[in-house]
Coordinates of C-alpha atoms and ligand atoms in Angstrom, one line a residue:
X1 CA 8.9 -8.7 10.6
X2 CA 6.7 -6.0 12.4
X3 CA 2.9 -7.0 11.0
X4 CA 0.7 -3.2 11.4
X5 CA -2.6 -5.6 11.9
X6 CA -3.1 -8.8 13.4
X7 CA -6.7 -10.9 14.7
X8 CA -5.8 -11.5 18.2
X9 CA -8.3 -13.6 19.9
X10 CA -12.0 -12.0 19.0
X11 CA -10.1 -8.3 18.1
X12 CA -8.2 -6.6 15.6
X13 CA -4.4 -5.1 17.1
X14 CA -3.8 -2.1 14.8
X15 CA -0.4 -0.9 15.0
X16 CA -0.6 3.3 15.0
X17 CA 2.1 4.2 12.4
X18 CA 1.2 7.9 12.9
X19 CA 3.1 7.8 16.4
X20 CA 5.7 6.0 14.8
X21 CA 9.0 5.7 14.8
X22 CA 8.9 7.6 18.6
X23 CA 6.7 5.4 20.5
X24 CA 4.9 1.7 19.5
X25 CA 1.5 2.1 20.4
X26 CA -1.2 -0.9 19.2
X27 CA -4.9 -0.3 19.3
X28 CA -6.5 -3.8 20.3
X29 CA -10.2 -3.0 19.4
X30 CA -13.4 -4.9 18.8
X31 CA -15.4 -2.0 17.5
X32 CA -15.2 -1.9 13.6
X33 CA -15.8 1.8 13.7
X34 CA -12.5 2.3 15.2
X35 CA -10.8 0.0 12.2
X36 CA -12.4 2.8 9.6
X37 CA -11.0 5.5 12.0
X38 CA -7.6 4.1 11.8
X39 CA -7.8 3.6 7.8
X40 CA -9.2 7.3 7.4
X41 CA -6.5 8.2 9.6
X42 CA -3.8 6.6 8.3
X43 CA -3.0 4.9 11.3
X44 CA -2.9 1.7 8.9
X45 CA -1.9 2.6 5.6
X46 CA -0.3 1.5 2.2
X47 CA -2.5 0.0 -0.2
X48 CA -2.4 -3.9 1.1
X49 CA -2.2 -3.1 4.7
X50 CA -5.7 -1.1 4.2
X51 CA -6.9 -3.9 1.9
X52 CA -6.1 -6.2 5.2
X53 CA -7.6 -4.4 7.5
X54 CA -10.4 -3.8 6.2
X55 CA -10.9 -7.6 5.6
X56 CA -10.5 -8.2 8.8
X57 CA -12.7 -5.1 10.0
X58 CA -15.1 -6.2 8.1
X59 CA -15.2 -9.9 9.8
X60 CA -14.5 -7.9 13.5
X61 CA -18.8 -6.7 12.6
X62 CA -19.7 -9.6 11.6
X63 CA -19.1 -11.2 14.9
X64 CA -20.3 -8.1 16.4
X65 CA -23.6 -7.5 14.6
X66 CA -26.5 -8.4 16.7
X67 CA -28.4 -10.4 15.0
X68 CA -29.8 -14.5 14.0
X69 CA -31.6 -13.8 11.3
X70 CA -29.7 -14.3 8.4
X71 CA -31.7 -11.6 5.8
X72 CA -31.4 -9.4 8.3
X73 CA -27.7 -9.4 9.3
X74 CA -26.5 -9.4 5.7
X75 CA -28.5 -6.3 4.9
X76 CA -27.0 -4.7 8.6
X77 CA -23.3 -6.3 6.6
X78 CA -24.2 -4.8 3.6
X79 CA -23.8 -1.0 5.7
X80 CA -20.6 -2.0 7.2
X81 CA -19.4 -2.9 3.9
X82 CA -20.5 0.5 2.6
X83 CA -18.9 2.4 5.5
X84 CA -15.2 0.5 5.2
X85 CA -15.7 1.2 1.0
X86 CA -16.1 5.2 1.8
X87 CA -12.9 5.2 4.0
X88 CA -10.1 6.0 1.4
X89 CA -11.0 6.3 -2.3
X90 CA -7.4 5.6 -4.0
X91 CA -5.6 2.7 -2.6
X92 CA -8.0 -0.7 -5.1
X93 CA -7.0 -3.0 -2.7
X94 CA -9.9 -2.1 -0.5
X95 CA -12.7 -2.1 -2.6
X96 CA -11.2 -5.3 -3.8
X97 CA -11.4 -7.0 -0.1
X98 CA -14.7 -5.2 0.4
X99 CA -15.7 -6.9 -2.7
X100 CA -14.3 -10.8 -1.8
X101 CA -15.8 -10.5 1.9
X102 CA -19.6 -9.3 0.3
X103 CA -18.5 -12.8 -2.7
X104 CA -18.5 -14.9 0.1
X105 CA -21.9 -13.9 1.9
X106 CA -24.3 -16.5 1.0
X107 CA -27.9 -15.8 1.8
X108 CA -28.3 -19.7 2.1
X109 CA -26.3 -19.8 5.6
X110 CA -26.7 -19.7 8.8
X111 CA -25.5 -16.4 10.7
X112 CA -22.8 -18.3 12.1
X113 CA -21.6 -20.0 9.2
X114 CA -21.2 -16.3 8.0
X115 CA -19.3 -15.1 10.8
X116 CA -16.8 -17.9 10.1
X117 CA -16.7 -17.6 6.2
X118 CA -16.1 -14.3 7.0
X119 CA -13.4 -14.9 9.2
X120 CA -11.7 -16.9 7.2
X121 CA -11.7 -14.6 4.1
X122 CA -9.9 -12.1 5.5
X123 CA -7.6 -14.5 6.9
X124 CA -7.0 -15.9 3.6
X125 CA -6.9 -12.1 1.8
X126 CA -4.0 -11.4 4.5
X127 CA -1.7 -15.1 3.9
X128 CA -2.1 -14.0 -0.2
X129 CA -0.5 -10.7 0.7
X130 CA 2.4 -12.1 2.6
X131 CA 3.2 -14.8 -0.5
X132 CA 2.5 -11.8 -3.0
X133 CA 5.0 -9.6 -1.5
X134 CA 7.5 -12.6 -0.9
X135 CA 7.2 -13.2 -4.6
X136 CA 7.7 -9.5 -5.6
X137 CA 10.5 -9.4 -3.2
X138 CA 12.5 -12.6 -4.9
X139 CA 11.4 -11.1 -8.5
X140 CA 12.5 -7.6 -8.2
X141 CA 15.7 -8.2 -6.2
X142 CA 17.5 -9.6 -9.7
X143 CA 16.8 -6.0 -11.1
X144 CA 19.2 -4.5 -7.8
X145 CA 22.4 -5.1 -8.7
X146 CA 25.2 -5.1 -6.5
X147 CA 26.9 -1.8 -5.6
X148 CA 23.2 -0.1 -6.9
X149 CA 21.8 3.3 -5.4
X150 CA 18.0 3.0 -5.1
X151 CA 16.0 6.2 -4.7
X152 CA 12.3 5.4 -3.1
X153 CA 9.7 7.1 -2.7
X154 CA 7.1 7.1 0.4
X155 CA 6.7 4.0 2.4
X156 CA 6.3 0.2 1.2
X157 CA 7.4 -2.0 3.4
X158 CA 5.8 -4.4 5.9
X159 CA 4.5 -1.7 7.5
X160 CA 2.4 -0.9 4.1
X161 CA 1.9 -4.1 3.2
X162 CA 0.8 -6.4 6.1
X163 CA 3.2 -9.0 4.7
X164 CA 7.2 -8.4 3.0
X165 CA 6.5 -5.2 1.3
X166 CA 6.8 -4.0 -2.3
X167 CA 9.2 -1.4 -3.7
X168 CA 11.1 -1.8 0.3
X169 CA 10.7 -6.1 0.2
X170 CA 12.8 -5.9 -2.8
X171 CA 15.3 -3.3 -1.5
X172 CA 15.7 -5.5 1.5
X173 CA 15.7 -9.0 -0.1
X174 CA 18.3 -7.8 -2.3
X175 CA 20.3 -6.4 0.7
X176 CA 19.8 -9.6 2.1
X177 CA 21.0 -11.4 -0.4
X178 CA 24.3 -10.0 0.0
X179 CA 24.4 -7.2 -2.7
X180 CA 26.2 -4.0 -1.1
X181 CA 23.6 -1.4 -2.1
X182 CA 22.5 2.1 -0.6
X183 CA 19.3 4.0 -0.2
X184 CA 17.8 7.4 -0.8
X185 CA 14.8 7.8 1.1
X186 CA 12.6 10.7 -0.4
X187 CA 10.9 12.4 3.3
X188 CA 7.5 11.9 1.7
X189 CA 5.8 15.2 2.8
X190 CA 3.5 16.1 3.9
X191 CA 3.1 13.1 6.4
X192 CA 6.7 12.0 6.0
X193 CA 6.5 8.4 5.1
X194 CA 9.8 7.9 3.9
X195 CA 11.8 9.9 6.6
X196 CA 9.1 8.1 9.8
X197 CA 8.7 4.7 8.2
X198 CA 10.9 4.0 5.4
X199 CA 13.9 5.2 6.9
X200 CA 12.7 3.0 10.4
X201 CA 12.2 -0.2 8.8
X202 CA 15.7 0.1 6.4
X203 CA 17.4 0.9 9.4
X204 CA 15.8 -2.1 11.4
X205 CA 16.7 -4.3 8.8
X206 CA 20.3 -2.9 8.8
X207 CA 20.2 -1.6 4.8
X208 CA 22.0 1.4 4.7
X209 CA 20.2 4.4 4.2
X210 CA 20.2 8.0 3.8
X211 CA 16.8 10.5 4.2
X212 CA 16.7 13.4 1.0
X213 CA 13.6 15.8 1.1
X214 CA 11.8 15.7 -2.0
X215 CA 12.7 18.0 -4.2
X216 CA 16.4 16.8 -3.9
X217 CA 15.6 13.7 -5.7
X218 CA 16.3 15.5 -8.9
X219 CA 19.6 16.3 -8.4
X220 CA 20.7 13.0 -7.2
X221 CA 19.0 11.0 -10.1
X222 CA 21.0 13.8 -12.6
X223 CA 23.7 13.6 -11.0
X224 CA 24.1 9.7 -12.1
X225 CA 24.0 8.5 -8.7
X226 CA 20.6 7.1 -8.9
X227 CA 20.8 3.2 -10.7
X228 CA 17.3 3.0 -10.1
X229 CA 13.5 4.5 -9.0
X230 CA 11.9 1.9 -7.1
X231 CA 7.9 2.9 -6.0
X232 CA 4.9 0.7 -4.5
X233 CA 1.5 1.9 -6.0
X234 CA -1.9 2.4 -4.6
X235 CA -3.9 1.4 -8.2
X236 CA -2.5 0.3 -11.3
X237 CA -5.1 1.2 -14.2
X238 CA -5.6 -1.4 -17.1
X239 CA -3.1 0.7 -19.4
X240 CA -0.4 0.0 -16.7
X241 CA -1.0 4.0 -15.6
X242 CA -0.2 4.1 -12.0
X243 CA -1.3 6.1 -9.0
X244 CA 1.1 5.9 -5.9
X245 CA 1.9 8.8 -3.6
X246 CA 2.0 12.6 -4.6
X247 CA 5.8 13.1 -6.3
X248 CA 5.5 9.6 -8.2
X249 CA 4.8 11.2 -10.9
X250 CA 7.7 13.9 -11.0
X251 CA 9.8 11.3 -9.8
X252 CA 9.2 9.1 -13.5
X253 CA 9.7 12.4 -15.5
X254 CA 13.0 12.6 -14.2
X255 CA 14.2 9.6 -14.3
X256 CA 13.1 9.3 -17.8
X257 CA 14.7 12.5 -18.6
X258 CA 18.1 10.9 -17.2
X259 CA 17.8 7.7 -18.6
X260 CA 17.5 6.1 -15.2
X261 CA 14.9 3.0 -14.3
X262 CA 11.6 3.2 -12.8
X263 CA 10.3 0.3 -11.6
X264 CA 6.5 0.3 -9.7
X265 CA 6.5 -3.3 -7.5
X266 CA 2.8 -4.1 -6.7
X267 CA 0.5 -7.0 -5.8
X268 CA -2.0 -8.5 -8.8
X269 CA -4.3 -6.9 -6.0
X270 CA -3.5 -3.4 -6.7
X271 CA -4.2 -3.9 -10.7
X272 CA -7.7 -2.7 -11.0
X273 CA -8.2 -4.1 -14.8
X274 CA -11.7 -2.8 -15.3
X275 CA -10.4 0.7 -15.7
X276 CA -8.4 1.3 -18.7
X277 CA -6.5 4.6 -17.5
X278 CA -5.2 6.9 -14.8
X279 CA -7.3 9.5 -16.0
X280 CA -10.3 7.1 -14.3
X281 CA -8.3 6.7 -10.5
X282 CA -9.8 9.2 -7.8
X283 CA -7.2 11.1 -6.4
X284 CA -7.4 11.5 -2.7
X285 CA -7.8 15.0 -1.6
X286 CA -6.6 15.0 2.0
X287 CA -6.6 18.0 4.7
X288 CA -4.9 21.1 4.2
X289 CA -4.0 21.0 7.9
X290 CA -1.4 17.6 6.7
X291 CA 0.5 20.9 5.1
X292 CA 0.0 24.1 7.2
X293 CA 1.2 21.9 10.3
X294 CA 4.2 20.0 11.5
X295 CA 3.8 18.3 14.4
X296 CA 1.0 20.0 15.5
X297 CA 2.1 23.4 14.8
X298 CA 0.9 25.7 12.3
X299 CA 3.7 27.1 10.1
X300 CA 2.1 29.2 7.6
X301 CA 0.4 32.3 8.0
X302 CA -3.3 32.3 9.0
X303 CA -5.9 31.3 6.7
X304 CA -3.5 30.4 3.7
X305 CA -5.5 28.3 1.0
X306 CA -3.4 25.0 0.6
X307 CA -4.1 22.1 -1.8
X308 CA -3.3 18.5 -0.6
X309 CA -3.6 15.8 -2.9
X310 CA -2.2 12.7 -1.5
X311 CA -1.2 10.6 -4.9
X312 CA -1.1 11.5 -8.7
X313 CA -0.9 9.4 -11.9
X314 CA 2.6 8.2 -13.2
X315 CA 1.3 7.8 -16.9
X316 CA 2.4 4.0 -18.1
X317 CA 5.1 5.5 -20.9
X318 CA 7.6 6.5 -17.8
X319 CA 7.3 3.1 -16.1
X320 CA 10.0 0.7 -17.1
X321 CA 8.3 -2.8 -15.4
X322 CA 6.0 -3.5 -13.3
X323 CA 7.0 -6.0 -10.2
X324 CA 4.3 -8.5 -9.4
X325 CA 4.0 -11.8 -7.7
X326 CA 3.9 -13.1 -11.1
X327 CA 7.1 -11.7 -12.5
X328 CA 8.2 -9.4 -14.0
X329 CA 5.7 -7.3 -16.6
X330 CA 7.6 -5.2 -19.1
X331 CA 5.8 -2.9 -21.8
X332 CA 3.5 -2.7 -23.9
X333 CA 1.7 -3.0 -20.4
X334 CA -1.6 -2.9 -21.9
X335 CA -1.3 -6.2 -23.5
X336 CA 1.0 -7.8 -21.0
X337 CA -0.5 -6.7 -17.3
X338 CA -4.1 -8.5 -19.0
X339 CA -1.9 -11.8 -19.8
X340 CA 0.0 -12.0 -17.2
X341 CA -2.7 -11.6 -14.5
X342 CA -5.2 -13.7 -15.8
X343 CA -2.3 -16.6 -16.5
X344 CA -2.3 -19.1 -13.7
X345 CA 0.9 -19.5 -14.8
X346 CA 4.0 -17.2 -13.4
X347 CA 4.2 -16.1 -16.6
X348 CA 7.1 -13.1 -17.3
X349 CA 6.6 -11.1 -20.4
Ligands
MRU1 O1 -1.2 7.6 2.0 P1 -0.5 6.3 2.2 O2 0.6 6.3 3.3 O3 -1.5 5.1 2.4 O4 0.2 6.1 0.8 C1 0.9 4.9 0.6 C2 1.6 4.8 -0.7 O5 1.4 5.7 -1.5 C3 2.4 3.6 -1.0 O6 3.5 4.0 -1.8 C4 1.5 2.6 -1.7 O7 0.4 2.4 -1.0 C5 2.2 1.4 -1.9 S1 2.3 0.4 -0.4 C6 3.1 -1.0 -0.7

């Protein structure tokens, strides 16, 4: 399984997914400055992936920042932390790692014993990852019947994920698990997630897949084709409103429309439960450039005004369940996602 970050030795290897699927290029770096380049960048992306790397960004600093005094070096921390938090403003999962690495700062400890807790927070934020999206993958997989056309959108693999991958770990374990199914991969403009990653990863893994641009995704899911919409999701509000990648949300309206599933598989760390809806997630406003070039090369007239909002809110009505490492949560999700998250037990509603 390709990992897109990994601690190697005393630095961070970031693979770059933006030169992917033509060329494998890591970034082996000490300097956390570069780790917030590659999250603004999108060189590591997908909700948990960001939330890893910035754990581990944040604990690259720590043994950077020069300093023995303990007072001191949290408050020189407590910038760091500030700068990974204002990298992307969607995606929960990194304000929830910025949030566990500034828990584990105690002012009582030495600056070493900080470097290490550190260390091994983000260590510990990256295993829980892996078993979460192991867990979705072996939950959702019982919803992917055998002979099933799955239409996904963007990318949520291991590439996304740092670990097995949501909405794609399911598609896979269930391919894995024998079940003949297919794949319609939506492109994902306009940085092409699905048709540079999604349709990489499937094909590495040997599921059988086949690349639609966006705005097919309609026809297919009318046509009857469709068994199922399977999404990852970047922040799933309290109310079970979810934001994942722009065309999520047109996605759910037609699948409604036609009767047809829509599933959202996620880690318990991309619930944010102290916001109650979607109309409370930021949406990412990115570049017009992403738009007005392919590949580097303008194709739109000069000085056209484009608008480039990188997710949007599926409202929780159009969502059939929502896939965690927990089971599976089924509606009313504003009563269940609550019980099910704060259960120790796997509990499935
Ligand atoms: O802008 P990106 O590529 O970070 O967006 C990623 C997505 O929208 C994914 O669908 C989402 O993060 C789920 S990843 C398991």
């Amino acid at each position: 399984m390709i990992s897109p970050v990994e601690w190697e030795g005393d630095s961070l290897k970031i693979l770059d997914q933006t030169k992917l699927p033509d060329e494998i290029i890591y970034l082996n770096t000490d300097d956390y400055h570069l780790v917030i380049e590659a999250i603004s960048s999108l060189r590591v992306r997908g909700a948990p992936a960001i939330g890893v790397a910035a754990a581990y960004g944040i604990a690259l600093a720590a043994q950077k920042l020069d300093s023995n005094d303990t007072a001191e070096f949290i408050n020189k921390l407590d910038s760091v932390l500030e700068e990974f938090a204002s990298s992307r403003p969607t995606a929960v999962n990194l304000f929830k790692s910025v949030s566990r690495m500034k828990n584990t700062i105690s002012p009582d400890s030495s600056v070493e014993n900080l470097r290490e807790a550190l260390w091994h927070e983000a260590q510990k934020i990256h295993q829980e990852e892996r078993f979460a999206t192991q867990q979705i993958s072996k939950f959702g997989a019982i919803l992917i019947e055998d002979g099933f056309t799955v239409l996904t959108h963007c990318n949520t693999g291991p590439l996304a994920t740092a670990g097995y991958g949501t909405a794609l770990g399911i598609i896979i374990e269930a391919w894995r698990q024998g079940k003949k199914i297919d794949v319609l991969a939506t492109e994902t403009r306009p940085l092409f997630q699905g048709a540079r990653l999604t349709v990489w990863e499937l094909q590495q893994a040997g599921v059988p897949v086949r690349l639609i641009i966006d705005s097919a995704a309609g026809y297919y899911i009318k046509s009857g084709k469709v068994k199922c919409v399977l999404i990852g999701a970047d922040r799933i509000a309290a109310s079970g409103d979810t934001a994942n990648k722009i065309g999520s949300y047109s996605l759910a309206v037609i699948a409604h429309e036609n009767n047809v599933p829509f599933y959202v598989a996620a880690p318990s760390s991309t619930v944010d439960l102290s916001i109650e809806s979607g109309d409370d997630i930021i949406i990412e406003e990115r570049s017009p450039a992403e738009i007005t070039n392919i590949g580097g090369l303008q194709i739109t007239p000069q000085q056209v005004t484009a608008l480039n909002p990188a997710f949007d809110i599926t409202p929780a009505e159009y969502i059939t369940s929502i896939i965690t490492e927990k089971g599976l949560i089924k509606q009313p999700f504003d009563k269940n996602l609550k019980k099910v998250l704060r259960s120790s037990k796997d509990a499935v509603s």
